[in-house]
mmCIF file of C-alpha atoms in Angstrom:
data_model
loop_
_atom_site.group_PDB
_atom_site.id
_atom_site.type_symbol
_atom_site.label_atom_id
_atom_site.label_comp_id
_atom_site.label_asym_id
_atom_site.label_seq_id
_atom_site.Cartn_x
_atom_site.Cartn_y
_atom_site.Cartn_z
ATOM 1 C CA MET T 1 0.000 0.000 0.000
ATOM 2 C CA PRO T 2 1.468 3.432 -0.918
ATOM 3 C CA SER T 3 2.315 6.058 1.669
ATOM 4 C CA THR T 4 -0.049 8.979 2.238
ATOM 5 C CA GLN T 5 2.199 11.256 0.189
ATOM 6 C CA ASP T 6 2.399 8.741 -2.662
ATOM 7 C CA PHE T 7 -1.371 8.393 -2.658
ATOM 8 C CA LEU T 8 -1.836 12.160 -2.671
ATOM 9 C CA THR T 9 0.335 12.251 -5.784
ATOM 10 C CA GLN T 10 -1.761 9.484 -7.350
ATOM 11 C CA LEU T 11 -4.939 11.370 -6.424
ATOM 12 C CA ASN T 12 -3.742 14.490 -8.198
ATOM 13 C CA GLU T 13 -2.667 12.522 -11.271
ATOM 14 C CA PHE T 14 -5.956 10.632 -11.476
ATOM 15 C CA SER T 15 -8.013 13.798 -10.887
ATOM 16 C CA ALA T 16 -6.331 15.418 -13.875
ATOM 17 C CA ARG T 17 -7.537 12.673 -16.219
ATOM 18 C CA ILE T 18 -10.798 11.441 -14.681
ATOM 19 C CA GLY T 19 -12.707 12.048 -17.898
ATOM 20 C CA ALA T 20 -10.246 10.008 -19.951
ATOM 21 C CA ALA T 21 -9.782 7.088 -17.519
ATOM 22 C CA SER T 22 -11.108 3.687 -18.573
ATOM 23 C CA VAL T 23 -13.754 1.833 -16.579
ATOM 24 C CA ALA T 24 -11.156 -0.662 -15.360
ATOM 25 C CA GLU T 25 -8.769 2.127 -14.281
ATOM 26 C CA THR T 26 -11.555 3.949 -12.461
ATOM 27 C CA GLU T 27 -12.710 0.822 -10.647
ATOM 28 C CA ALA T 28 -9.137 -0.028 -9.606
ATOM 29 C CA TRP T 29 -8.632 3.526 -8.341
ATOM 30 C CA LEU T 30 -11.879 3.399 -6.377
ATOM 31 C CA ALA T 31 -10.927 0.092 -4.757
ATOM 32 C CA GLU T 32 -7.547 1.459 -3.681
ATOM 33 C CA THR T 33 -9.067 4.750 -2.534
ATOM 34 C CA SER T 34 -11.651 2.951 -0.425
ATOM 35 C CA ARG T 35 -8.963 0.848 1.278
ATOM 36 C CA ILE T 36 -6.636 3.759 1.959
ATOM 37 C CA LEU T 37 -9.382 6.031 3.315
ATOM 38 C CA ALA T 38 -10.554 3.281 5.677
ATOM 39 C CA THR T 39 -6.977 2.850 6.928
ATOM 40 C CA ALA T 40 -6.484 6.602 7.351
ATOM 41 C CA LEU T 41 -9.772 6.852 9.240
ATOM 42 C CA ALA T 42 -8.604 4.200 11.712
ATOM 43 C CA SER T 43 -5.099 5.680 12.113
ATOM 44 C CA PRO T 44 -5.166 9.407 11.244
ATOM 45 C CA GLY T 45 -1.988 11.414 10.809
ATOM 46 C CA PRO T 46 -0.900 14.984 9.998
ATOM 47 C CA GLN T 47 -1.796 14.652 6.306
ATOM 48 C CA THR T 48 -5.136 12.937 6.864
ATOM 49 C CA PRO T 49 -7.296 16.097 6.417
ATOM 50 C CA LEU T 50 -5.588 16.856 3.093
ATOM 51 C CA LEU T 51 -5.964 13.234 2.013
ATOM 52 C CA PHE T 52 -9.714 13.230 2.635
ATOM 53 C CA SER T 53 -10.196 16.662 1.087
ATOM 54 C CA ASN T 54 -8.438 15.651 -2.140
ATOM 55 C CA ALA T 55 -10.169 12.286 -2.250
ATOM 56 C CA HIS T 56 -13.587 13.906 -1.827
ATOM 57 C CA GLU T 57 -12.890 16.334 -4.660
ATOM 58 C CA ALA T 58 -11.862 13.469 -6.948
ATOM 59 C CA LEU T 59 -14.929 11.419 -5.972
ATOM 60 C CA ARG T 60 -17.192 14.371 -6.760
ATOM 61 C CA ARG T 61 -15.708 14.656 -10.236
ATOM 62 C CA LEU T 62 -16.405 11.050 -11.168
ATOM 63 C CA PRO T 63 -19.265 10.616 -13.668
ATOM 64 C CA PRO T 64 -22.565 9.669 -11.977
ATOM 65 C CA ASN T 65 -22.735 6.437 -13.992
ATOM 66 C CA VAL T 66 -19.654 5.111 -12.159
ATOM 67 C CA VAL T 67 -21.559 3.023 -9.627
ATOM 68 C CA THR T 68 -19.595 0.603 -7.416
ATOM 69 C CA SER T 69 -19.632 -0.542 -3.815
ATOM 70 C CA THR T 70 -16.136 0.905 -3.387
ATOM 71 C CA ARG T 71 -17.418 4.349 -4.374
ATOM 72 C CA VAL T 72 -20.124 4.092 -1.726
ATOM 73 C CA GLN T 73 -17.574 3.031 0.894
ATOM 74 C CA ALA T 74 -15.135 5.794 -0.056
ATOM 75 C CA LEU T 75 -17.870 8.442 0.195
ATOM 76 C CA LEU T 76 -18.947 7.103 3.586
ATOM 77 C CA SER T 77 -15.337 7.223 4.805
ATOM 78 C CA VAL T 78 -15.142 10.884 3.778
ATOM 79 C CA ALA T 79 -18.441 11.621 5.516
ATOM 80 C CA GLN T 80 -17.327 9.805 8.672
ATOM 81 C CA PHE T 81 -14.009 11.656 8.780
ATOM 82 C CA LEU T 82 -15.789 14.997 8.532
ATOM 83 C CA TYR T 83 -18.271 13.895 11.198
ATOM 84 C CA VAL T 84 -15.639 12.807 13.734
ATOM 85 C CA SER T 85 -13.590 15.906 12.914
ATOM 86 C CA GLY T 86 -16.415 18.151 14.104
ATOM 87 C CA GLN T 87 -17.555 19.127 10.598
ATOM 88 C CA PRO T 88 -20.938 17.376 10.311
ATOM 89 C CA PHE T 89 -22.411 19.953 7.923
ATOM 90 C CA ALA T 90 -19.541 19.324 5.507
ATOM 91 C CA GLY T 91 -20.305 15.596 5.778
ATOM 92 C CA LEU T 92 -23.865 15.980 4.505
ATOM 93 C CA ASP T 93 -22.940 16.046 0.804
ATOM 94 C CA PRO T 94 -20.718 12.926 0.725
ATOM 95 C CA ALA T 95 -23.277 11.033 2.833
ATOM 96 C CA ALA T 96 -26.101 12.016 0.454
ATOM 97 C CA ASP T 97 -23.898 11.092 -2.530
ATOM 98 C CA ALA T 98 -23.274 7.684 -0.945
ATOM 99 C CA VAL T 99 -27.030 7.109 -0.622
ATOM 100 C CA ALA T 100 -27.616 8.118 -4.247
ATOM 101 C CA CYS T 101 -24.827 5.830 -5.457
ATOM 102 C CA ALA T 102 -26.089 2.928 -3.331
ATOM 103 C CA ARG T 103 -29.599 3.344 -4.778
ATOM 104 C CA ARG T 104 -28.256 3.096 -8.317
ATOM 105 C CA LEU T 105 -26.105 0.127 -7.346
ATOM 106 C CA GLY T 106 -29.069 -1.741 -5.871
ATOM 107 C CA ASP T 107 -27.117 -3.425 -3.063
ATOM 108 C CA ALA T 108 -29.185 -3.687 0.131
ATOM 109 C CA GLY T 109 -26.190 -3.708 2.482
ATOM 110 C CA ASP T 110 -24.612 -0.627 0.953
ATOM 111 C CA LEU T 111 -27.949 1.204 0.911
ATOM 112 C CA ARG T 112 -28.662 0.366 4.556
ATOM 113 C CA ARG T 113 -25.198 1.566 5.630
ATOM 114 C CA ALA T 114 -25.440 4.762 3.568
ATOM 115 C CA LEU T 115 -28.942 5.595 4.818
ATOM 116 C CA THR T 116 -27.900 4.942 8.419
ATOM 117 C CA PHE T 117 -24.876 7.204 8.293
ATOM 118 C CA HIS T 118 -26.774 9.888 6.419
ATOM 119 C CA GLY T 119 -29.351 9.731 9.217
ATOM 120 C CA ILE T 120 -26.639 10.085 11.863
ATOM 121 C CA ILE T 121 -25.266 13.232 10.233
ATOM 122 C CA LEU T 122 -28.727 14.694 9.667
ATOM 123 C CA ALA T 123 -29.506 14.183 13.359
ATOM 124 C CA ASP T 124 -26.220 15.791 14.394
ATOM 125 C CA THR T 125 -26.938 18.830 12.224
ATOM 126 C CA GLY T 126 -30.428 19.273 13.673
ATOM 127 C CA ASN T 127 -32.533 17.806 10.861
ATOM 128 C CA LEU T 128 -34.327 15.265 13.045
ATOM 129 C CA PRO T 129 -37.280 14.633 10.672
ATOM 130 C CA GLY T 130 -34.843 13.915 7.834
ATOM 131 C CA ALA T 131 -32.824 11.616 10.075
ATOM 132 C CA ILE T 132 -35.902 9.655 11.135
ATOM 133 C CA GLU T 133 -36.917 9.228 7.478
ATOM 134 C CA CYS T 134 -33.478 7.810 6.681
ATOM 135 C CA PHE T 135 -33.620 5.395 9.604
ATOM 136 C CA ALA T 136 -37.149 4.286 8.698
ATOM 137 C CA GLU T 137 -36.050 3.409 5.166
ATOM 138 C CA ALA T 138 -32.874 1.754 6.461
ATOM 139 C CA LEU T 139 -34.982 -0.412 8.785
ATOM 140 C CA GLU T 140 -37.175 -1.467 5.877
ATOM 141 C CA VAL T 141 -34.136 -2.370 3.783
ATOM 142 C CA ALA T 142 -32.535 -4.336 6.633
ATOM 143 C CA ARG T 143 -35.701 -6.290 7.385
ATOM 144 C CA GLU T 144 -36.404 -7.124 3.742
ATOM 145 C CA SER T 145 -32.854 -8.443 3.317
ATOM 146 C CA GLY T 146 -32.832 -10.340 6.627
ATOM 147 C CA ASP T 147 -29.957 -8.236 7.947
ATOM 148 C CA THR T 148 -30.325 -8.629 11.733
ATOM 149 C CA PHE T 149 -27.075 -6.818 12.506
ATOM 150 C CA GLY T 150 -28.030 -3.909 10.270
ATOM 151 C CA GLU T 151 -31.476 -3.742 11.836
ATOM 152 C CA GLY T 152 -29.960 -3.564 15.325
ATOM 153 C CA SER T 153 -27.615 -0.781 14.280
ATOM 154 C CA VAL T 154 -30.469 1.252 12.830
ATOM 155 C CA TRP T 155 -32.685 0.794 15.907
ATOM 156 C CA ASN T 156 -29.844 2.043 18.109
ATOM 157 C CA ASN T 157 -29.288 5.142 15.997
ATOM 158 C CA LEU T 158 -33.013 5.810 15.782
ATOM 159 C CA GLY T 159 -33.207 5.573 19.567
ATOM 160 C CA ALA T 160 -30.360 8.055 19.954
ATOM 161 C CA THR T 161 -32.085 10.446 17.553
ATOM 162 C CA LEU T 162 -35.336 10.240 19.500
ATOM 163 C CA ILE T 163 -33.352 11.166 22.620
ATOM 164 C CA TYR T 164 -32.182 14.292 20.744
ATOM 165 C CA ALA T 165 -35.862 14.974 20.050
ATOM 166 C CA ALA T 166 -36.721 14.557 23.763
ATOM 167 C CA GLN T 167 -38.954 11.566 22.950
ATOM 168 C CA TYR T 168 -37.423 9.478 25.699
ATOM 169 C CA ALA T 169 -40.074 6.774 26.139
ATOM 170 C CA GLU T 170 -40.163 6.131 22.376
ATOM 171 C CA ALA T 171 -36.370 6.028 22.344
ATOM 172 C CA ILE T 172 -36.293 3.332 25.014
ATOM 173 C CA GLY T 173 -38.696 1.240 22.943
ATOM 174 C CA CYS T 174 -36.261 1.342 20.013
ATOM 175 C CA LEU T 175 -33.257 0.572 22.209
ATOM 176 C CA GLU T 176 -34.929 -2.398 23.857
ATOM 177 C CA ARG T 177 -35.430 -3.821 20.370
ATOM 178 C CA VAL T 178 -31.624 -3.790 19.978
ATOM 179 C CA ILE T 179 -31.254 -5.830 23.158
ATOM 180 C CA GLU T 180 -33.828 -8.342 21.893
ATOM 181 C CA LEU T 181 -32.027 -8.747 18.565
ATOM 182 C CA ALA T 182 -28.661 -9.115 20.323
ATOM 183 C CA GLN T 183 -29.952 -12.254 22.029
ATOM 184 C CA THR T 184 -29.942 -14.039 18.667
ATOM 185 C CA ASP T 185 -27.040 -12.273 16.924
ATOM 186 C CA GLN T 186 -23.689 -12.139 18.731
ATOM 187 C CA ARG T 187 -22.400 -9.535 16.274
ATOM 188 C CA LEU T 188 -24.642 -7.017 18.036
ATOM 189 C CA SER T 189 -22.786 -7.300 21.362
ATOM 190 C CA SER T 190 -21.037 -3.929 21.066
ATOM 191 C CA ILE T 191 -24.183 -2.202 19.778
ATOM 192 C CA ARG T 192 -26.093 -3.739 22.696
ATOM 193 C CA LEU T 193 -23.729 -1.914 25.071
ATOM 194 C CA GLN T 194 -24.392 1.359 23.247
ATOM 195 C CA ALA T 195 -28.136 0.714 23.503
ATOM 196 C CA LEU T 196 -27.854 0.103 27.255
ATOM 197 C CA SER T 197 -25.932 3.357 27.604
ATOM 198 C CA ASN T 198 -28.598 5.204 25.631
ATOM 199 C CA ILE T 199 -31.329 3.645 27.797
ATOM 200 C CA ALA T 200 -29.479 4.993 30.835
ATOM 201 C CA LEU T 201 -29.468 8.492 29.332
ATOM 202 C CA ALA T 202 -33.156 8.369 28.355
ATOM 203 C CA SER T 203 -34.070 7.055 31.817
ATOM 204 C CA LEU T 204 -32.085 9.884 33.402
ATOM 205 C CA HIS T 205 -34.217 12.409 31.526
ATOM 206 C CA LEU T 206 -37.397 10.535 32.498
ATOM 207 C CA GLU T 207 -36.216 10.460 36.129
ATOM 208 C CA ASP T 208 -36.600 6.696 36.068
ATOM 209 C CA PHE T 209 -33.363 6.330 38.007
ATOM 210 C CA ALA T 210 -33.730 2.651 38.913
ATOM 211 C CA ARG T 211 -34.092 1.639 35.278
ATOM 212 C CA GLY T 212 -31.265 3.912 34.251
ATOM 213 C CA LEU T 213 -28.925 2.549 36.918
ATOM 214 C CA ARG T 214 -29.604 -1.032 35.844
ATOM 215 C CA ALA T 215 -28.837 -0.196 32.233
ATOM 216 C CA ALA T 216 -25.721 1.844 33.018
ATOM 217 C CA LYS T 217 -24.363 -0.813 35.387
ATOM 218 C CA SER T 218 -24.883 -3.511 32.752
ATOM 219 C CA ALA T 219 -23.180 -1.413 30.071
ATOM 220 C CA VAL T 220 -20.124 -0.657 32.196
ATOM 221 C CA GLU T 221 -19.709 -4.149 33.617
ATOM 222 C CA ALA T 222 -20.124 -5.944 30.289
ATOM 223 C CA ALA T 223 -17.675 -3.748 28.387
ATOM 224 C CA ALA T 224 -14.140 -4.981 27.753
ATOM 225 C CA ASP T 225 -11.156 -2.692 28.174
ATOM 226 C CA PRO T 226 -11.510 -0.085 25.413
ATOM 227 C CA LYS T 227 -8.863 -0.094 22.693
ATOM 228 C CA THR T 228 -10.192 1.953 19.766
ATOM 229 C CA PRO T 229 -11.293 5.617 19.841
ATOM 230 C CA THR T 230 -14.913 4.502 19.370
ATOM 231 C CA GLU T 231 -14.682 2.089 22.304
ATOM 232 C CA LEU T 232 -13.065 4.764 24.457
ATOM 233 C CA LEU T 233 -15.827 7.261 23.683
ATOM 234 C CA SER T 234 -18.496 4.649 24.366
ATOM 235 C CA ARG T 235 -16.940 3.841 27.740
ATOM 236 C CA VAL T 236 -16.670 7.520 28.687
ATOM 237 C CA LEU T 237 -20.341 8.112 27.855
ATOM 238 C CA SER T 238 -21.506 5.027 29.773
ATOM 239 C CA GLU T 239 -19.549 5.997 32.880
ATOM 240 C CA SER T 240 -20.724 9.598 32.599
ATOM 241 C CA TYR T 241 -24.388 8.576 32.540
ATOM 242 C CA TYR T 242 -23.763 6.099 35.377
ATOM 243 C CA THR T 243 -22.176 8.852 37.475
ATOM 244 C CA ARG T 244 -25.031 11.281 36.830
ATOM 245 C CA LEU T 245 -27.596 8.657 37.812
ATOM 246 C CA LEU T 246 -25.702 7.816 41.008
ATOM 247 C CA LEU T 247 -25.637 11.495 41.930
ATOM 248 C CA GLU T 248 -29.394 11.690 41.429
ATOM 249 C CA VAL T 249 -29.905 8.983 44.064
ATOM 250 C CA ASP T 250 -27.291 10.511 46.403
ATOM 251 C CA SER T 251 -24.846 7.649 45.991
ATOM 252 C CA LEU T 252 -21.847 9.945 46.288
ATOM 253 C CA GLU T 253 -19.216 7.338 47.071
ATOM 254 C CA ARG T 254 -20.157 5.208 44.063
ATOM 255 C CA ALA T 255 -20.222 8.329 41.900
ATOM 256 C CA LYS T 256 -16.656 9.178 42.991
ATOM 257 C CA GLU T 257 -15.516 5.741 41.892
#
């Protein structure tokens, strides 16, 4: 795999001749771009922002009839980088482009993933109705294709969005569905922990402290030692909600722990 600088050079060279590139060349470039962006997202460095900026510009210049799974994945990587970098509004366009590409491609898995992430960014930018529409369609796609893992992921994100909308009881209903699905699909174990954490937060707002404490305790105790940035953030949120709930019931010593 080329270095970041080598790939930036390749990006610039390919961008200069996108219109003249063959289908095979374009597909090979997309496959490599998708792999490199995924790697950069997991292990960012000083040149990562420039890498994603240049890649996004090249992806935007591709003809709309270039429809591949690797294009969808590359667009979602760009959107995710912008999202985690605190630029969710900038992530709206690549996420929407990923959805449009996935629709043309006709792959249920790609469409579910694109709709889900588009919904996450819409929720983060305040467009809650748009987010809920994306999640509703993603749920339909996941169910029709028998994608239990995908369905669990969507329910969790829908629950989190309903918490943003202060619809706490409805949110808990969605999150409990994740826990039910996780009983039959071990791949949902990490999403189950996120759902428990979200139940704790919703219960905190509802002042249902007993329910919230049970959920928070389960989330913290079942989690392994965090290793990735996502796992670290999830652990911090779970412990934060647990602490807030303990303070509400005057359990100061436990809260200090």
